[in-house]
Short mmCIF file of C-alpha atoms in Angstrom, two decimals:
data_model
loop_
_atom_site.label_atom_id
_atom_site.label_comp_id
_atom_site.label_asym_id
_atom_site.label_seq_id
_atom_site.Cartn_x
_atom_site.Cartn_y
_atom_site.Cartn_z
CA MET A 522 -104.98 21.20 -161.62
CA PRO A 523 -106.33 21.89 -157.95
CA ALA A 524 -108.17 25.25 -157.63
CA VAL A 525 -107.93 27.96 -154.97
CA ASP A 526 -111.15 29.39 -153.84
CA ILE A 527 -112.28 31.92 -151.33
CA CYS A 528 -115.42 32.03 -149.00
CA PHE A 529 -115.66 35.59 -148.02
CA SER A 530 -118.17 34.68 -144.80
CA PRO A 531 -118.82 31.63 -142.60
CA GLU A 532 -122.40 32.14 -143.60
CA LEU A 533 -121.68 31.41 -147.33
CA LEU A 534 -120.16 27.91 -146.48
CA PRO A 535 -123.19 25.97 -147.29
CA LEU A 536 -122.66 26.99 -150.97
CA TYR A 537 -119.38 25.29 -150.98
CA LYS A 538 -117.94 21.88 -151.41
CA LEU A 539 -115.89 20.93 -148.50
CA GLU A 540 -115.42 17.28 -149.18
CA GLY A 541 -112.05 16.50 -151.01
CA ARG A 542 -110.80 19.83 -149.90
CA VAL A 543 -108.48 21.80 -147.83
CA ALA A 544 -109.96 24.33 -145.52
CA VAL A 545 -107.59 27.16 -144.43
CA ILE A 546 -109.49 29.20 -141.77
CA VAL A 547 -108.33 32.87 -141.54
CA ASP A 548 -108.96 35.17 -138.82
CA ILE A 549 -105.81 37.58 -139.14
CA LEU A 550 -106.90 39.97 -136.29
CA ARG A 551 -106.50 38.26 -134.40
CA ALA A 552 -107.47 34.85 -133.67
CA THR A 553 -105.59 32.75 -136.37
CA SER A 554 -102.55 35.06 -135.85
CA SER A 555 -102.46 34.15 -132.21
CA ILE A 556 -102.97 30.54 -132.56
CA VAL A 557 -100.05 30.28 -135.06
CA THR A 558 -98.03 32.39 -132.47
CA ALA A 559 -98.81 30.28 -129.80
CA LEU A 560 -98.20 26.78 -131.34
CA ALA A 561 -94.74 28.31 -133.04
CA ASN A 562 -93.97 29.12 -129.22
CA GLY A 563 -94.47 25.93 -127.39
CA VAL A 564 -98.10 25.76 -126.65
CA THR A 565 -99.07 22.24 -127.08
CA HIS A 566 -102.59 22.45 -128.46
CA VAL A 567 -105.36 24.81 -128.72
CA PHE A 568 -109.05 24.59 -128.31
CA ALA A 569 -111.30 27.09 -129.93
CA VAL A 570 -114.86 28.05 -128.75
CA ALA A 571 -117.29 30.65 -129.39
CA GLU A 572 -118.36 31.71 -125.78
CA LEU A 573 -116.55 32.69 -122.65
CA ASP A 574 -118.11 30.18 -120.41
CA GLU A 575 -117.32 27.26 -122.72
CA CYS A 576 -113.78 28.60 -122.69
CA THR A 577 -113.95 28.64 -118.68
CA ALA A 578 -115.45 24.93 -118.64
CA LEU A 579 -112.82 23.73 -121.25
CA GLY A 580 -109.93 25.29 -119.16
CA ARG A 581 -111.31 23.49 -115.89
CA GLN A 582 -112.03 20.05 -117.95
CA HIS A 583 -108.46 19.84 -119.52
CA GLY A 584 -106.52 22.08 -116.74
CA CYS A 585 -105.54 24.22 -119.62
CA LEU A 586 -105.13 28.14 -119.91
CA THR A 587 -107.69 30.18 -121.04
CA ALA A 588 -107.60 33.28 -123.23
CA ALA A 589 -110.43 35.72 -124.01
CA GLU A 590 -111.04 39.40 -124.54
CA ARG A 591 -114.10 41.47 -124.26
CA ASN A 592 -114.06 45.10 -125.77
CA GLY A 593 -110.29 44.71 -126.69
CA VAL A 594 -109.08 43.74 -123.21
CA GLN A 595 -108.43 40.29 -121.23
CA ALA A 596 -111.63 39.29 -120.11
CA GLU A 597 -111.66 38.65 -116.01
CA GLY A 598 -110.86 35.36 -114.85
CA PHE A 599 -109.01 34.56 -117.82
CA ASP A 600 -105.13 33.80 -117.97
CA LEU A 601 -104.59 35.80 -121.62
CA GLY A 602 -106.22 38.00 -123.85
CA ASN A 603 -106.44 37.63 -127.51
CA SER A 604 -102.94 39.38 -128.44
CA PRO A 605 -100.25 37.11 -129.94
CA PHE A 606 -97.86 38.90 -127.40
CA GLY A 607 -99.50 36.62 -124.90
CA TYR A 608 -97.48 33.83 -126.32
CA LEU A 609 -94.26 35.82 -126.36
CA ASP A 610 -93.45 38.11 -123.67
CA GLY A 611 -93.82 35.93 -120.85
CA ALA A 612 -95.92 37.57 -118.17
CA ILE A 613 -97.45 34.08 -118.05
CA VAL A 614 -95.53 30.81 -119.22
CA THR A 615 -97.64 29.37 -122.03
CA ARG A 616 -94.76 26.96 -123.22
CA GLY A 617 -95.82 23.34 -122.56
CA ARG A 618 -99.35 24.32 -121.86
CA ALA A 619 -102.76 24.01 -123.60
CA VAL A 620 -104.76 26.93 -124.25
CA ALA A 621 -108.40 27.28 -124.68
CA ILE A 622 -109.16 30.38 -126.67
CA SER A 623 -112.58 32.38 -127.15
CA THR A 624 -112.94 33.48 -130.69
CA THR A 625 -116.52 34.02 -132.17
CA ASN A 626 -115.80 34.61 -135.80
CA GLY A 627 -112.72 32.20 -135.74
CA THR A 628 -114.68 29.29 -134.07
CA GLN A 629 -117.75 29.76 -136.61
CA ALA A 630 -115.44 29.49 -139.37
CA LEU A 631 -113.76 26.39 -137.86
CA ARG A 632 -117.11 24.76 -136.89
CA ARG A 633 -118.62 24.92 -140.53
CA SER A 634 -115.81 23.76 -142.30
CA LEU A 635 -115.85 20.05 -140.52
CA GLY A 636 -116.53 18.46 -143.59
CA ALA A 637 -113.33 19.28 -145.38
CA ASP A 638 -110.58 16.85 -145.80
CA ALA A 639 -108.07 18.67 -143.92
CA ILE A 640 -108.71 21.91 -141.68
CA ILE A 641 -105.82 24.07 -141.24
CA ILE A 642 -105.00 27.83 -139.75
CA GLY A 643 -103.66 30.45 -141.91
CA SER A 644 -102.19 33.89 -140.89
CA PHE A 645 -99.66 36.40 -142.91
CA LEU A 646 -97.17 35.02 -139.92
CA ASN A 647 -97.41 31.24 -141.65
CA LEU A 648 -98.18 31.95 -145.04
CA GLN A 649 -95.49 29.68 -146.53
CA ALA A 650 -96.54 26.95 -144.38
CA VAL A 651 -99.95 27.06 -145.61
CA ALA A 652 -98.87 27.19 -149.26
CA ASP A 653 -96.47 24.18 -148.69
CA PHE A 654 -98.91 22.15 -147.20
CA ALA A 655 -101.37 22.98 -149.96
CA ARG A 656 -98.68 21.98 -152.45
CA GLY A 657 -98.17 18.55 -150.49
CA GLN A 658 -101.76 17.90 -150.52
CA GLN A 659 -102.71 18.76 -154.45
CA LYS A 660 -106.06 18.98 -153.46
CA ASP A 661 -108.56 21.92 -154.06
CA VAL A 662 -108.10 24.77 -151.58
CA LEU A 663 -110.80 26.84 -149.61
CA VAL A 664 -109.81 29.95 -147.92
CA VAL A 665 -112.58 30.42 -145.33
CA CYS A 666 -112.23 33.69 -143.98
CA ALA A 667 -113.82 34.52 -140.61
CA GLY A 668 -114.92 38.01 -141.60
CA TRP A 669 -116.82 40.40 -139.10
CA LYS A 670 -119.70 38.88 -137.69
CA GLY A 671 -120.46 37.37 -140.94
CA GLN A 672 -119.51 40.44 -142.96
CA PHE A 673 -116.67 40.70 -145.44
CA CYS A 674 -113.57 41.90 -144.08
CA LEU A 675 -110.50 43.33 -145.92
CA GLU A 676 -107.58 41.77 -144.00
CA ASP A 677 -108.91 38.21 -144.18
CA THR A 678 -109.48 38.55 -147.83
CA VAL A 679 -106.10 40.09 -148.77
CA PHE A 680 -104.54 37.11 -146.98
CA GLY A 681 -106.45 34.91 -149.35
CA GLY A 682 -104.93 36.94 -152.16
CA ALA A 683 -101.66 36.41 -150.98
CA LEU A 684 -101.91 32.66 -150.52
CA ALA A 685 -103.53 32.42 -154.00
CA GLU A 686 -100.65 34.34 -155.54
CA ARG A 687 -97.91 31.79 -153.79
CA LEU A 688 -99.88 29.01 -155.16
CA ALA A 689 -100.45 30.56 -158.90
CA ASP A 690 -97.88 28.26 -160.41
CA THR A 691 -99.30 25.20 -159.91
CA PHE A 692 -103.05 26.03 -158.78
CA ASP A 693 -105.85 27.17 -160.88
CA VAL A 694 -106.31 30.99 -159.32
CA ARG A 695 -108.67 32.05 -162.31
CA SER A 696 -111.81 30.23 -162.06
CA SER A 697 -113.24 31.92 -159.05
CA ASP A 698 -114.12 35.62 -159.01
CA ALA A 699 -113.34 35.91 -155.49
CA THR A 700 -109.91 34.53 -155.70
CA LEU A 701 -109.33 37.09 -159.04
CA ALA A 702 -110.61 40.00 -156.62
CA ALA A 703 -108.73 38.74 -153.59
CA ARG A 704 -105.34 38.56 -155.60
CA HIS A 705 -106.00 41.98 -157.24
CA LEU A 706 -106.56 43.43 -153.53
CA TRP A 707 -103.36 41.83 -152.60
CA GLN A 708 -101.52 43.10 -155.39
CA GLN A 709 -102.75 46.73 -154.32
CA ALA A 710 -101.89 46.09 -150.73
CA ARG A 711 -98.66 44.44 -150.84
CA PRO A 712 -96.43 47.52 -151.30
CA ASP A 713 -97.45 48.76 -147.87
CA LEU A 714 -99.86 46.17 -146.36
CA SER A 715 -100.29 48.24 -142.97
CA GLY A 716 -100.95 51.31 -144.54
CA TYR A 717 -103.59 49.51 -146.74
CA LEU A 718 -105.41 47.77 -144.23
CA LEU A 719 -105.21 50.68 -141.84
CA GLN A 720 -108.23 51.79 -144.06
CA SER A 721 -110.26 48.88 -143.12
CA ALA A 722 -113.20 49.64 -140.67
CA HIS A 723 -112.44 46.65 -138.66
CA VAL A 724 -108.71 47.91 -138.33
CA ARG A 725 -109.42 51.42 -137.39
CA ARG A 726 -111.72 50.01 -134.55
CA LEU A 727 -108.85 47.77 -133.41
CA ASN A 728 -106.44 50.65 -133.37
CA HIS A 729 -109.11 52.69 -131.40
CA LEU A 730 -108.36 50.06 -128.52
CA GLU A 731 -104.36 50.72 -128.49
CA ALA A 732 -103.75 47.60 -130.03
CA HIS A 733 -101.53 48.86 -132.92
CA LYS A 734 -98.59 46.64 -131.74
CA ASP A 735 -100.83 43.38 -132.53
CA PHE A 736 -101.98 44.69 -135.89
CA GLU A 737 -98.20 45.30 -136.94
CA PHE A 738 -97.07 41.87 -135.84
CA CYS A 739 -100.26 40.19 -137.30
CA LEU A 740 -98.84 41.33 -140.73
CA ARG A 741 -95.34 40.06 -140.63
CA LEU A 742 -95.08 38.04 -143.53
CA ASP A 743 -93.59 34.39 -142.74
CA GLU A 744 -92.47 35.19 -139.05
CA TYR A 745 -92.96 31.44 -138.64
CA PRO A 746 -92.71 29.69 -142.33
CA ALA A 747 -93.00 26.21 -140.92
CA THR A 748 -95.67 26.43 -138.24
CA LEU A 749 -98.78 24.73 -139.53
CA PRO A 750 -101.80 24.39 -136.79
CA ILE A 751 -104.08 21.46 -137.81
CA TRP A 752 -107.15 20.16 -136.69
CA ARG A 753 -107.24 17.08 -135.11
CA GLU A 754 -110.54 15.50 -133.58
CA ASP A 755 -111.53 18.56 -131.22
CA ARG A 756 -108.17 20.54 -131.12
CA LEU A 757 -105.57 22.50 -133.20
CA VAL A 758 -102.14 20.92 -133.00
CA LEU A 759 -98.76 21.32 -134.68
CA LEU A 760 -98.48 19.60 -138.07
CA GLY A 761 -96.21 16.41 -137.22
CA ASP A 762 -97.13 16.31 -133.49
CA ARG A 763 -99.47 13.73 -132.51
CA MET B 686 -123.67 61.31 -143.58
CA PRO B 687 -125.41 58.33 -145.07
CA ALA B 688 -123.18 55.46 -145.91
CA VAL B 689 -123.20 53.08 -148.94
CA ASP B 690 -122.48 49.31 -148.12
CA ILE B 691 -122.36 46.21 -150.30
CA CYS B 692 -123.59 42.86 -150.03
CA PHE B 693 -122.04 40.74 -152.00
CA SER B 694 -124.66 37.82 -152.14
CA PRO B 695 -128.26 37.89 -151.30
CA GLU B 696 -127.34 34.92 -149.12
CA LEU B 697 -125.64 37.42 -146.72
CA LEU B 698 -128.76 39.72 -146.38
CA PRO B 699 -130.09 38.70 -142.95
CA LEU B 700 -126.74 39.89 -141.89
CA TYR B 701 -127.94 43.75 -143.07
CA LYS B 702 -130.52 46.20 -141.93
CA LEU B 703 -132.63 46.86 -144.63
CA GLU B 704 -135.54 49.42 -142.87
CA GLY B 705 -134.52 52.97 -143.56
CA ARG B 706 -132.33 51.92 -146.37
CA VAL B 707 -132.32 52.21 -150.25
CA ALA B 708 -131.71 48.78 -151.69
CA VAL B 709 -129.81 48.85 -155.13
CA ILE B 710 -130.47 45.25 -156.77
CA VAL B 711 -127.63 44.70 -159.15
CA ASP B 712 -127.19 41.70 -161.70
CA ILE B 713 -125.14 43.29 -164.52
CA LEU B 714 -124.82 40.27 -166.72
CA ARG B 715 -127.60 40.41 -167.62
CA ALA B 716 -130.78 40.89 -165.59
CA THR B 717 -130.80 44.33 -164.18
CA SER B 718 -129.09 45.64 -167.57
CA SER B 719 -132.03 44.19 -169.45
CA ILE B 720 -134.62 45.67 -167.29
CA VAL B 721 -133.14 49.18 -167.57
CA THR B 722 -132.85 48.68 -171.32
CA ALA B 723 -136.33 47.65 -171.42
CA LEU B 724 -138.09 50.42 -169.33
CA ALA B 725 -135.74 53.13 -171.22
CA ASN B 726 -137.13 51.61 -174.33
CA GLY B 727 -140.87 51.93 -173.88
CA VAL B 728 -141.59 48.83 -171.89
CA THR B 729 -144.34 49.69 -169.23
CA HIS B 730 -143.43 47.58 -166.24
CA VAL B 731 -141.29 44.43 -165.48
CA PHE B 732 -142.29 41.26 -163.47
CA ALA B 733 -139.03 39.47 -162.02
CA VAL B 734 -139.55 35.75 -161.20
CA ALA B 735 -137.28 32.94 -160.51
CA GLU B 736 -138.89 29.98 -162.28
CA LEU B 737 -139.94 29.34 -166.02
CA ASP B 738 -143.39 28.38 -165.09
CA GLU B 739 -143.91 31.40 -162.81
CA CYS B 740 -142.95 33.46 -165.98
CA THR B 741 -145.25 31.67 -168.23
CA ALA B 742 -148.13 31.80 -165.85
CA LEU B 743 -147.51 35.47 -164.94
CA GLY B 744 -147.42 36.31 -168.86
CA ARG B 745 -150.68 34.64 -169.23
CA GLN B 746 -152.44 36.00 -166.15
CA HIS B 747 -151.21 39.74 -167.18
CA GLY B 748 -151.09 39.23 -170.95
CA CYS B 749 -147.64 40.20 -171.10
CA LEU B 750 -144.77 39.07 -173.05
CA THR B 751 -142.15 36.79 -171.61
CA ALA B 752 -138.66 36.76 -171.27
CA ALA B 753 -136.26 33.53 -170.41
CA GLU B 754 -133.06 31.98 -171.02
CA ARG B 755 -131.85 28.39 -170.54
CA ASN B 756 -128.15 27.49 -171.39
CA GLY B 757 -127.71 30.98 -173.10
CA VAL B 758 -130.36 30.73 -175.50
CA GLN B 759 -133.86 31.90 -175.64
CA ALA B 760 -136.14 29.08 -173.84
CA GLU B 761 -138.66 27.63 -176.05
CA GLY B 762 -142.15 29.01 -175.71
CA PHE B 763 -140.71 32.46 -174.54
CA ASP B 764 -141.12 35.80 -176.57
CA LEU B 765 -137.89 36.76 -175.42
CA GLY B 766 -134.02 35.80 -174.00
CA ASN B 767 -132.32 37.41 -171.80
CA SER B 768 -130.34 39.81 -174.01
CA PRO B 769 -130.88 43.62 -173.56
CA PHE B 770 -131.03 43.91 -177.57
CA GLY B 771 -134.26 42.08 -177.20
CA TYR B 772 -135.46 45.55 -176.38
CA LEU B 773 -133.79 47.32 -178.99
CA ASP B 774 -133.60 45.58 -182.32
CA GLY B 775 -137.30 45.25 -182.68
CA ALA B 776 -137.61 41.44 -183.87
CA ILE B 777 -140.64 41.69 -181.50
CA VAL B 778 -142.22 44.98 -180.53
CA THR B 779 -142.06 45.53 -176.82
CA ARG B 780 -142.81 49.07 -176.68
CA GLY B 781 -145.85 49.88 -174.61
CA ARG B 782 -146.02 46.02 -173.49
CA ALA B 783 -145.25 44.60 -170.06
CA VAL B 784 -142.64 41.95 -169.56
CA ALA B 785 -142.28 38.76 -167.34
CA ILE B 786 -138.41 38.09 -166.92
CA SER B 787 -137.20 34.93 -165.63
CA THR B 788 -133.79 35.84 -163.55
CA THR B 789 -132.83 33.43 -160.79
CA ASN B 790 -130.14 35.36 -158.92
CA GLY B 791 -131.91 38.93 -159.76
CA THR B 792 -135.28 37.38 -158.26
CA GLN B 793 -133.39 36.24 -155.20
CA ALA B 794 -131.84 39.51 -154.54
CA LEU B 795 -134.87 41.53 -155.19
CA ARG B 796 -137.25 39.40 -153.11
CA ARG B 797 -134.83 39.07 -150.15
CA SER B 798 -134.68 42.97 -150.09
CA LEU B 799 -138.30 43.72 -149.92
CA GLY B 800 -137.55 45.36 -146.32
CA ALA B 801 -135.86 48.27 -147.92
CA ASP B 802 -137.54 51.61 -147.84
CA ALA B 803 -136.93 51.67 -151.72
CA ILE B 804 -135.68 48.84 -154.08
CA ILE B 805 -134.17 50.23 -157.35
CA ILE B 806 -132.58 48.43 -160.15
CA GLY B 807 -128.78 49.29 -160.79
CA SER B 808 -126.47 48.58 -164.02
CA PHE B 809 -123.70 50.43 -165.40
CA LEU B 810 -126.13 51.62 -167.89
CA ASN B 811 -128.23 53.92 -165.58
CA LEU B 812 -125.36 54.32 -162.91
CA GLN B 813 -126.19 58.01 -162.66
CA ALA B 814 -129.89 57.67 -162.20
CA VAL B 815 -129.09 55.47 -159.30
CA ALA B 816 -126.54 58.01 -157.93
CA ASP B 817 -129.23 60.78 -158.37
CA PHE B 818 -131.63 59.15 -156.70
CA ALA B 819 -129.48 58.06 -153.76
CA ARG B 820 -128.45 61.90 -153.28
CA GLY B 821 -132.21 62.58 -153.33
CA GLN B 822 -133.10 60.32 -150.76
CA GLN B 823 -129.88 61.10 -148.25
CA LYS B 824 -130.95 57.80 -147.08
CA ASP B 825 -128.23 54.88 -146.28
CA VAL B 826 -127.54 52.90 -149.58
CA LEU B 827 -127.17 49.09 -149.77
CA VAL B 828 -126.02 47.57 -153.00
CA VAL B 829 -127.25 44.09 -153.41
CA CYS B 830 -125.30 41.96 -155.77
CA ALA B 831 -127.10 39.13 -157.19
CA GLY B 832 -123.89 37.25 -157.65
CA TRP B 833 -123.65 33.87 -159.09
CA LYS B 834 -125.34 31.14 -157.54
CA GLY B 835 -125.28 32.95 -153.90
CA GLN B 836 -121.36 33.52 -154.56
CA PHE B 837 -119.34 36.63 -155.30
CA CYS B 838 -119.11 38.03 -158.73
CA LEU B 839 -116.74 40.37 -160.03
CA GLU B 840 -118.99 42.57 -162.24
CA ASP B 841 -121.78 43.31 -159.69
CA THR B 842 -119.15 44.15 -157.05
CA VAL B 843 -117.23 46.33 -159.69
CA PHE B 844 -120.82 48.24 -160.32
CA GLY B 845 -120.82 48.72 -156.43
CA GLY B 846 -117.22 50.39 -156.28
CA ALA B 847 -118.31 52.55 -159.15
CA LEU B 848 -121.42 53.87 -157.43
CA ALA B 849 -119.51 54.39 -154.28
CA GLU B 850 -117.13 56.52 -156.29
CA ARG B 851 -119.94 58.65 -157.76
CA LEU B 852 -121.28 58.97 -154.01
CA ALA B 853 -118.10 59.50 -152.37
CA ASP B 854 -118.28 63.23 -152.06
CA THR B 855 -121.66 63.23 -149.85
CA PHE B 856 -121.83 59.68 -148.40
CA ASP B 857 -119.61 57.75 -146.14
CA VAL B 858 -118.13 55.25 -148.47
CA ARG B 859 -114.94 54.13 -145.96
CA SER B 860 -116.82 52.66 -143.01
CA SER B 861 -117.38 48.99 -145.01
CA ASP B 862 -114.78 46.84 -146.12
CA ALA B 863 -116.82 45.42 -148.55
CA THR B 864 -117.20 48.81 -150.01
CA LEU B 865 -113.72 49.85 -149.62
CA ALA B 866 -112.63 46.69 -151.63
CA ALA B 867 -115.14 47.22 -154.28
CA ARG B 868 -113.98 50.84 -154.86
CA HIS B 869 -110.56 49.58 -155.25
CA LEU B 870 -111.55 47.31 -157.82
CA TRP B 871 -113.65 49.82 -159.61
CA GLN B 872 -110.41 51.77 -159.71
CA GLN B 873 -108.46 49.03 -161.01
CA ALA B 874 -111.15 47.99 -163.61
CA ARG B 875 -112.04 51.64 -164.79
CA PRO B 876 -109.34 52.08 -167.43
CA ASP B 877 -110.30 48.83 -169.46
CA LEU B 878 -113.65 47.80 -167.85
CA SER B 879 -114.27 44.99 -170.40
CA GLY B 880 -110.75 43.82 -170.55
CA TYR B 881 -110.75 43.55 -166.68
CA LEU B 882 -114.06 41.83 -166.29
CA LEU B 883 -113.25 39.37 -169.18
CA GLN B 884 -111.19 37.53 -166.43
CA SER B 885 -114.06 36.73 -164.60
CA ALA B 886 -115.20 33.19 -164.55
CA HIS B 887 -118.88 34.14 -165.08
CA VAL B 888 -117.92 36.33 -168.07
CA ARG B 889 -115.84 33.72 -169.63
CA ARG B 890 -118.60 31.24 -169.43
CA LEU B 891 -120.89 34.10 -171.15
CA ASN B 892 -118.55 34.64 -173.78
CA HIS B 893 -118.54 30.94 -174.92
CA LEU B 894 -121.92 31.31 -175.35
CA GLU B 895 -121.32 33.74 -177.82
CA ALA B 896 -123.14 36.93 -175.93
CA HIS B 897 -119.95 39.05 -176.28
CA LYS B 898 -122.08 41.78 -177.73
CA ASP B 899 -124.33 41.60 -174.61
CA PHE B 900 -121.39 41.68 -172.44
CA GLU B 901 -120.03 44.86 -174.33
CA PHE B 902 -123.37 46.59 -174.02
CA CYS B 903 -124.03 46.13 -170.37
CA LEU B 904 -120.42 47.79 -169.78
CA ARG B 905 -121.65 50.84 -171.34
CA LEU B 906 -121.59 53.65 -168.56
CA ASP B 907 -124.40 56.04 -168.51
CA GLU B 908 -126.25 54.78 -171.57
CA TYR B 909 -129.55 55.62 -169.77
CA PRO B 910 -128.37 58.28 -167.25
CA ALA B 911 -132.19 59.14 -166.26
CA THR B 912 -133.55 55.51 -166.04
CA LEU B 913 -134.73 54.52 -162.94
CA PRO B 914 -136.58 51.10 -162.46
CA ILE B 915 -138.04 51.25 -159.13
CA TRP B 916 -140.16 48.55 -157.20
CA ARG B 917 -143.78 49.24 -156.51
CA GLU B 918 -146.19 46.71 -155.01
CA ASP B 919 -145.57 43.48 -157.41
CA ARG B 920 -143.45 45.09 -160.48
CA LEU B 921 -140.76 47.27 -161.55
CA VAL B 922 -141.69 50.45 -162.96
CA LEU B 923 -140.01 53.63 -164.32
CA LEU B 924 -139.78 56.07 -161.49
CA GLY B 925 -142.02 58.93 -162.00
CA ASP B 926 -144.65 56.50 -163.70
CA ARG B 927 -147.58 55.50 -161.73
#
């Protein structure tokens, strides 16, 4: 029976075996939620980079849109911020375009997971798509939490617990303490996910920046139940796309 | 208001500030529980080392007892195993002696915490002593979980949550997601700590080795409410001893 494990920080990835596993990259607030939203709404592919200047360079190189924030607002000279609503409310047409996104924590998690058999993007929005893919693969799953500057963060962990819960019937979700703990936290959080995560230091910081609308959106379960971003060579594409 | 933070793995310590903080080293099963039991029962001081041969060398150098296990049984040529009962049931007289203990995870956690203002040893057995010391210092507290081969482990985390709970009236226990999560896990675990921790992979492994008696002992809350092992130069001594 394949197992679900959870790595709470990209800094801990050297301790985990990646070969033979499916890595699920998670940065709920907001990188992976935005990537899922982008691909669900017609963006053709996404480049993920850590630094603003890499993002600008990729934008020029590939003629794609650029997305970045600094201190909670859209960075100067970029087409979009980091909000999933950038792909929804149409101030800029994103459908049919590629996007280069700057995300420090998310890029770390992704780059360090390159040894995995498959790298996919997880969020509450596409929880079912992630679970379906894992079931189809029948390989061990490693949830890689982007965390907050390398440290444990509550919302990514709770997502890991939610995924373990969905897979509990056909995966081993008991042989890792991280998975056990995440599942307990998910069980506590589920009745009021938004209220529960509002305790988090990171979430409170985000709310200060009046991004509460983003926060509520990123917690919607199965908003895009069939959208699975997957890593191909140097970019994230929708599973099934070439 | 000083804060309580929890570092889930020694591998993550480079991300944390140690200066100005009290580091609480935790390896519930069983290194720190055994160290507390040893000092509470008349052992004069404890050396902690990672490797068996270092342990033997220290024993020779200081003329002290040696304690080590491999695969759950006392290692050949050593005076004691890693069970706290080694300091209780008197097969060997330990009172008035020094002991060199071999503990891989615990030594890692300790060595990497040397930048802290004070390094103390925590376990359920001396939870109150740890809380009292922290209150007296009025400095930020960092619980350093020894973990299991660098990975998250449930029992050390739940201890961190128990300590945060004890300190919640006069410490900030809300600004770290790790502390929030640990406190939630402690609140779930408290009604039946032993039943809760029996889920853990590491605990189940330990129980296989018929160390259930150790496990139950290590979970006793406040068995030694005034015993505080503290790091002095190169060894652990009882707070108050020279």
